[in-house]
PDB file of N, CA and C in Angstrom:
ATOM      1  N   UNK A   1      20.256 116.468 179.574  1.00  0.00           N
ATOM      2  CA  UNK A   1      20.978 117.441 178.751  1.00  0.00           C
ATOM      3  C   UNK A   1      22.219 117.907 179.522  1.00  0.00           C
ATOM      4  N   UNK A   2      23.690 117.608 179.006  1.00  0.00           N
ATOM      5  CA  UNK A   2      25.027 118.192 179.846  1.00  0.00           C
ATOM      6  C   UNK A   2      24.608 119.785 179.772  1.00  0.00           C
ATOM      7  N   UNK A   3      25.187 120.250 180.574  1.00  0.00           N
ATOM      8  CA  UNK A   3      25.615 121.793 180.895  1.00  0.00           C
ATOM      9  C   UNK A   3      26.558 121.588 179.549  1.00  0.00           C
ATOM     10  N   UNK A   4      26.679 123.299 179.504  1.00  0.00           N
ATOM     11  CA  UNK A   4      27.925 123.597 178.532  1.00  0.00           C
ATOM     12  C   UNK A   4      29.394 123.351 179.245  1.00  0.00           C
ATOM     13  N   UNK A   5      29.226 123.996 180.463  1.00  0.00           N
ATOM     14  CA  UNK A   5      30.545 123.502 180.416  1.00  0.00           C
ATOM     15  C   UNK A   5      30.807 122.260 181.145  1.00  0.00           C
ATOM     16  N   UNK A   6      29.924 120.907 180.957  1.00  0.00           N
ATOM     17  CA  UNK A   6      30.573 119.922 180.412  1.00  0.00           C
ATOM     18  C   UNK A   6      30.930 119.142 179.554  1.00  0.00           C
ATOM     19  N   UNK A   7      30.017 119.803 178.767  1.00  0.00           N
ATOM     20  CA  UNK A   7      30.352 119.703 177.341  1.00  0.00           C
ATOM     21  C   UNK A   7      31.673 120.368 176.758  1.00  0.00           C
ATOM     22  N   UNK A   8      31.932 121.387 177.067  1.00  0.00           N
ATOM     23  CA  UNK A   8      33.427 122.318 176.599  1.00  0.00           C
ATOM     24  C   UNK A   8      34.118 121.347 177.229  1.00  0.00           C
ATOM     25  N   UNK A   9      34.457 121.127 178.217  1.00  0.00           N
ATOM     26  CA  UNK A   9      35.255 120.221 178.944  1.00  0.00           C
ATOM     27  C   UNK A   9      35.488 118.867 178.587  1.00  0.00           C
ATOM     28  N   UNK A  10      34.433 117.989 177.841  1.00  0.00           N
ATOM     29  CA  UNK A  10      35.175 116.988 176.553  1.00  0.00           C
ATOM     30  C   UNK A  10      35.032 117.694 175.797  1.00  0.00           C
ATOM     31  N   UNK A  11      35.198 118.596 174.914  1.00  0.00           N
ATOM     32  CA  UNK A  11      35.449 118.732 173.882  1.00  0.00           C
ATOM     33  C   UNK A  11      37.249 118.726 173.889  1.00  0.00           C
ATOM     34  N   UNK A  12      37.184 119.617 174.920  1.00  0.00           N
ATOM     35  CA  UNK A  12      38.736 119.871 175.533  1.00  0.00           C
ATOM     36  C   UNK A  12      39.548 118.884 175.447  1.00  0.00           C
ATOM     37  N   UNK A  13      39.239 118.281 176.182  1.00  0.00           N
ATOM     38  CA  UNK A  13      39.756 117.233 177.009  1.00  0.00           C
ATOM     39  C   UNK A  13      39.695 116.003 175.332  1.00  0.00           C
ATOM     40  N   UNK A  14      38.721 116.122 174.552  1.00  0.00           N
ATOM     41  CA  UNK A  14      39.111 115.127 173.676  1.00  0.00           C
ATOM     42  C   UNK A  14      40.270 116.110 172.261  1.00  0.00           C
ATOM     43  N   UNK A  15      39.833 117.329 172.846  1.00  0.00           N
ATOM     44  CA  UNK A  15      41.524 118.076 171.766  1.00  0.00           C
ATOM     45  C   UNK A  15      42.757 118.003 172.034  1.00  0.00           C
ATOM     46  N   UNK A  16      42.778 117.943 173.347  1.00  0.00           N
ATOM     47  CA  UNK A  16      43.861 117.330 174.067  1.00  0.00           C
ATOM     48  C   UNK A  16      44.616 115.998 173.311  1.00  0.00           C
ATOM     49  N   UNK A  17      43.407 115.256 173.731  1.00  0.00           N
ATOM     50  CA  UNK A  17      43.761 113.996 173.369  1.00  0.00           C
ATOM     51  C   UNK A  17      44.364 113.354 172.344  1.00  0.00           C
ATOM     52  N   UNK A  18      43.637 114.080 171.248  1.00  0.00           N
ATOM     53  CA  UNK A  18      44.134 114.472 169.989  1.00  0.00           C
ATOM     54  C   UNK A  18      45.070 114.688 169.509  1.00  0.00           C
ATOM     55  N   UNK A  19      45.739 115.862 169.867  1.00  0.00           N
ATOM     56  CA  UNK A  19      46.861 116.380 169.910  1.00  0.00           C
ATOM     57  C   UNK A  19      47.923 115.707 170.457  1.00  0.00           C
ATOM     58  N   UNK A  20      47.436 115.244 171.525  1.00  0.00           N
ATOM     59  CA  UNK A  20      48.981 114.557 172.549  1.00  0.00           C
ATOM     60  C   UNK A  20      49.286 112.886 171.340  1.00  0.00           C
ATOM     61  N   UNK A  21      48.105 112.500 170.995  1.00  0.00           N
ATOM     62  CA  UNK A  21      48.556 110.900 169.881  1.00  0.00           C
ATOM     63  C   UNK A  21      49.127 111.873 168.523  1.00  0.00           C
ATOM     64  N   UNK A  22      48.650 112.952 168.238  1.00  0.00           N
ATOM     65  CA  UNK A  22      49.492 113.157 167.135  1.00  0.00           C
ATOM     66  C   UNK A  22      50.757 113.739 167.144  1.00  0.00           C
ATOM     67  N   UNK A  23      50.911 114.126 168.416  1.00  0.00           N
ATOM     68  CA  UNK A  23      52.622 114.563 168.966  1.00  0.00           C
ATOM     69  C   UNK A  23      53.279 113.016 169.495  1.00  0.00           C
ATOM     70  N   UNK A  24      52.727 112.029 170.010  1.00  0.00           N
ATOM     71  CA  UNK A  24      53.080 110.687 169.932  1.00  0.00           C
ATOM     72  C   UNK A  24      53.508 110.066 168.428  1.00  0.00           C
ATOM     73  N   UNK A  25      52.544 109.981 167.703  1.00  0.00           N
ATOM     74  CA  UNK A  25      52.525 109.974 166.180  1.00  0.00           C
ATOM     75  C   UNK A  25      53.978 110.459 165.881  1.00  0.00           C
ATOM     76  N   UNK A  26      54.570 111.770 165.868  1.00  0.00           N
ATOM     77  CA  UNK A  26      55.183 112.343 164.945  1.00  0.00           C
ATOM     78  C   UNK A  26      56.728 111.941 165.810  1.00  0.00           C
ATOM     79  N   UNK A  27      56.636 111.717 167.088  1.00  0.00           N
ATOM     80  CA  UNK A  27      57.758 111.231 168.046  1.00  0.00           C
ATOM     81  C   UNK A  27      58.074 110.374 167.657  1.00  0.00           C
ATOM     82  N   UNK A  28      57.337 109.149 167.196  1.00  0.00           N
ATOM     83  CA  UNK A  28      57.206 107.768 166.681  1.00  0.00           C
ATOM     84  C   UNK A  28      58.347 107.631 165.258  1.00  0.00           C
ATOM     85  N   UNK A  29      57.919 108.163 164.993  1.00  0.00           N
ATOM     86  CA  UNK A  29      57.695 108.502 162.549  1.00  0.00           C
ATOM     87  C   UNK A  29      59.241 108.497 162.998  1.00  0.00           C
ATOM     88  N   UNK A  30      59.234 109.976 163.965  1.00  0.00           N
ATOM     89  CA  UNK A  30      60.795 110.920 164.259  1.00  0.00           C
ATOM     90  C   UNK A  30      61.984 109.870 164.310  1.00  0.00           C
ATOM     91  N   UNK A  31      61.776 109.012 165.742  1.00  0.00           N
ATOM     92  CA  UNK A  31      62.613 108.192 165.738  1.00  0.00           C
ATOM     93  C   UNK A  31      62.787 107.199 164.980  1.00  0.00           C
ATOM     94  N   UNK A  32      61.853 106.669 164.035  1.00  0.00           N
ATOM     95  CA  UNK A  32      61.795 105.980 162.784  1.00  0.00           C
ATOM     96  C   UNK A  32      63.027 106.542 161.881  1.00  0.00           C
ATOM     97  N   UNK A  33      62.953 107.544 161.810  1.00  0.00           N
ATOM     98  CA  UNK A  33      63.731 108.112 160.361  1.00  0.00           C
ATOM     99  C   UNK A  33      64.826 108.711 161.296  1.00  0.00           C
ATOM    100  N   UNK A  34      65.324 108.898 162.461  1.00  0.00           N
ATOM    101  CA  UNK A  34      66.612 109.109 163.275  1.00  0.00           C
ATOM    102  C   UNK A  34      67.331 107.803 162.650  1.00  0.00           C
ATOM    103  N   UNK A  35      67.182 106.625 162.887  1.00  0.00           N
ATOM    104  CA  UNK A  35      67.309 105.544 162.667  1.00  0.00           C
ATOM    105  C   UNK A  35      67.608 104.826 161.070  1.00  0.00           C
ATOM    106  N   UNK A  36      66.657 105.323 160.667  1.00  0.00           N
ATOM    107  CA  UNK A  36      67.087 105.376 159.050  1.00  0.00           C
ATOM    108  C   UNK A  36      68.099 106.061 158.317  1.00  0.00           C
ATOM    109  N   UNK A  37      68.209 107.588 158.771  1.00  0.00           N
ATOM    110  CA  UNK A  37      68.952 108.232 157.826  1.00  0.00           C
ATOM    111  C   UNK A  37      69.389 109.192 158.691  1.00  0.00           C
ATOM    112  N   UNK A  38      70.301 109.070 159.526  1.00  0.00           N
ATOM    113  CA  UNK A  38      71.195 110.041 160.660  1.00  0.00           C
ATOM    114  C   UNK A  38      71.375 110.911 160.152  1.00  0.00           C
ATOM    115  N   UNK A  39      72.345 111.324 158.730  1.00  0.00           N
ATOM    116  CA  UNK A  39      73.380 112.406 158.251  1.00  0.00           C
ATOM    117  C   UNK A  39      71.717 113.435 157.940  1.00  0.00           C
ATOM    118  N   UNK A  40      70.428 113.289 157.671  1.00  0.00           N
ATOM    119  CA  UNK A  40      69.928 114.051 157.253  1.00  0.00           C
ATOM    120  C   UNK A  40      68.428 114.434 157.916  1.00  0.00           C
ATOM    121  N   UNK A  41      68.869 113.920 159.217  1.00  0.00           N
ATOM    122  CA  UNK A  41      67.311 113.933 160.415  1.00  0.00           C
ATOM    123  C   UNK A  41      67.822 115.321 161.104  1.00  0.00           C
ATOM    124  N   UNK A  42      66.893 116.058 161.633  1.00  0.00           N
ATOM    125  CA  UNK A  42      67.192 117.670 162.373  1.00  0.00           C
ATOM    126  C   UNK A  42      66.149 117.169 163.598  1.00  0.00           C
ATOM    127  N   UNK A  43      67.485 116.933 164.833  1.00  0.00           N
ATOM    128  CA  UNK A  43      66.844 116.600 165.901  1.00  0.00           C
ATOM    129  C   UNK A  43      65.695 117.633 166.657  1.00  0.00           C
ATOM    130  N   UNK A  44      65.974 119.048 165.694  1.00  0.00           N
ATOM    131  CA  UNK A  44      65.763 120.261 166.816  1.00  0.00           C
ATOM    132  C   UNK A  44      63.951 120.329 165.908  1.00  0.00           C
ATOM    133  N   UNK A  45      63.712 119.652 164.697  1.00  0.00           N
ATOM    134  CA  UNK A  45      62.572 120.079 164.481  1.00  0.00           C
ATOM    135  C   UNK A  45      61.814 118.805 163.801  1.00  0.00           C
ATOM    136  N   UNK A  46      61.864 117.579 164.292  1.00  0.00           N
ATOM    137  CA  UNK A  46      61.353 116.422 163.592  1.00  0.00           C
ATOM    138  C   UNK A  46      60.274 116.836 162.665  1.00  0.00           C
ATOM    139  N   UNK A  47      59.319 117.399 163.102  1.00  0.00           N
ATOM    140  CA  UNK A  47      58.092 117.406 162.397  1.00  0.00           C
ATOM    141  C   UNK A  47      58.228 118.225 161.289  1.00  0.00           C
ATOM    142  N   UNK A  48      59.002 119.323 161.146  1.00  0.00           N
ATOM    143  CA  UNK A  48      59.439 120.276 159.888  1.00  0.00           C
ATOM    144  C   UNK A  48      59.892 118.870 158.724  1.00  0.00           C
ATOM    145  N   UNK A  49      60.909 118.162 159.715  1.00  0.00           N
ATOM    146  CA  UNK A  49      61.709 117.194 158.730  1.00  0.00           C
ATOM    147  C   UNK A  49      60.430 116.461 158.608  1.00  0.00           C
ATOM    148  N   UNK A  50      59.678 115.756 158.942  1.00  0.00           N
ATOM    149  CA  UNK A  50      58.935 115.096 158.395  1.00  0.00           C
ATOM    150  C   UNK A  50      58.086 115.688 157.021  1.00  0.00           C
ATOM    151  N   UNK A  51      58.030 116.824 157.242  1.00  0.00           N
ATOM    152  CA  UNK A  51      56.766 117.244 156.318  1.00  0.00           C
ATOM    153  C   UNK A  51      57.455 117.875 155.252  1.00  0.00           C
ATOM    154  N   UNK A  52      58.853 117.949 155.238  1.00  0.00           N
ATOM    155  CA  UNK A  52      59.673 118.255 154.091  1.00  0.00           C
ATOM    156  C   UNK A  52      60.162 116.538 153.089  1.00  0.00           C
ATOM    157  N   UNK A  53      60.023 115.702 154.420  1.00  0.00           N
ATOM    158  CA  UNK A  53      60.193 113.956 153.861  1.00  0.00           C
ATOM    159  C   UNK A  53      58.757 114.320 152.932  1.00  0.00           C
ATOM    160  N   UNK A  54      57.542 114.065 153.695  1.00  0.00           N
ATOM    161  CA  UNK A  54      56.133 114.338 152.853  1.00  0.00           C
ATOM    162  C   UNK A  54      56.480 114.812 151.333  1.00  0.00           C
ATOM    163  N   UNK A  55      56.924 116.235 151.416  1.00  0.00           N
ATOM    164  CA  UNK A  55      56.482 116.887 150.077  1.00  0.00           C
ATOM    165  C   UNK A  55      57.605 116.724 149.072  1.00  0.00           C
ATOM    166  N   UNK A  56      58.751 116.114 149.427  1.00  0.00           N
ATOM    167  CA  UNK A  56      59.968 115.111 148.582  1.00  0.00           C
ATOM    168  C   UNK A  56      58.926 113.894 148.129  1.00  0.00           C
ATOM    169  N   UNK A  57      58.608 113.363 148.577  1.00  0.00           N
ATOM    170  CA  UNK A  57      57.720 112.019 148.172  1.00  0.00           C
ATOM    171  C   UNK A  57      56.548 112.197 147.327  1.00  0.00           C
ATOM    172  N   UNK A  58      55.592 113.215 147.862  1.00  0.00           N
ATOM    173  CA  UNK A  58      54.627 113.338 146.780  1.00  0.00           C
ATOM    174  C   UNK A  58      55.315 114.135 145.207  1.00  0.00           C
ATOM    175  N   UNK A  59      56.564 115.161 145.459  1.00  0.00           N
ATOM    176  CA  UNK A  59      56.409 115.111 144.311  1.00  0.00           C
ATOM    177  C   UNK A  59      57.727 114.343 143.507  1.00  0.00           C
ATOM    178  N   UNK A  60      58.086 112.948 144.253  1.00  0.00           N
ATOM    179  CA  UNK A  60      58.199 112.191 143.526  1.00  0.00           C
ATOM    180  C   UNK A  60      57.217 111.070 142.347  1.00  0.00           C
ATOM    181  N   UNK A  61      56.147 111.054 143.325  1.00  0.00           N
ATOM    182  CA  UNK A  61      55.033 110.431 142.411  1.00  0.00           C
ATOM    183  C   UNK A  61      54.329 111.897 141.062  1.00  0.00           C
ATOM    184  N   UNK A  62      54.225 112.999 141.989  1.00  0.00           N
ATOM    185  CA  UNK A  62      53.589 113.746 140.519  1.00  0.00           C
ATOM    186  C   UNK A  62      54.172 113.738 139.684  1.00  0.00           C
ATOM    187  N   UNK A  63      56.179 113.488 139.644  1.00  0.00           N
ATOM    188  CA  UNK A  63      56.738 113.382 138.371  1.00  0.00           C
ATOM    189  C   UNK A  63      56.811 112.326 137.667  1.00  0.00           C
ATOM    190  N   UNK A  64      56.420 110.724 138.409  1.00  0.00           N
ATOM    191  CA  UNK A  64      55.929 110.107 137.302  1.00  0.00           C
ATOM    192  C   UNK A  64      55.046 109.611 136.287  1.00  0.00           C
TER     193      UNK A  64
END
């Protein structure tokens, strides 16, 4: 049976992990769409811009 705190300690350590591929992830996407569409990428907040790309797209499909 682990102790708790080695158990807290992966848990940690796998939120970490987590986090750091989905800040990889969104670095990724970021420079994807730097690349695509310059005049309308915001270097200072990729992930805002991404999730404003997101909700342009879905409700392009709810309007058809």
């Amino acid at each position: 049976m682990p102790s708790q705190v080695e158990t807290a300690s992966k848990r940690f350590t796998c939120l970490i992990r987590g986090w750091l591929s989905c800040v990889k992830l969104s670095v990724d996407a970021a420079s994807e769409l730097k690349k695509e569409e310059i005049g309308e990428f915001h270097i200072r907040n990729p992930l805002e811009h991404l999730r404003a790309r997101w909700w342009r797209s879905w409700l392009k499909v709810e309007k058809r």
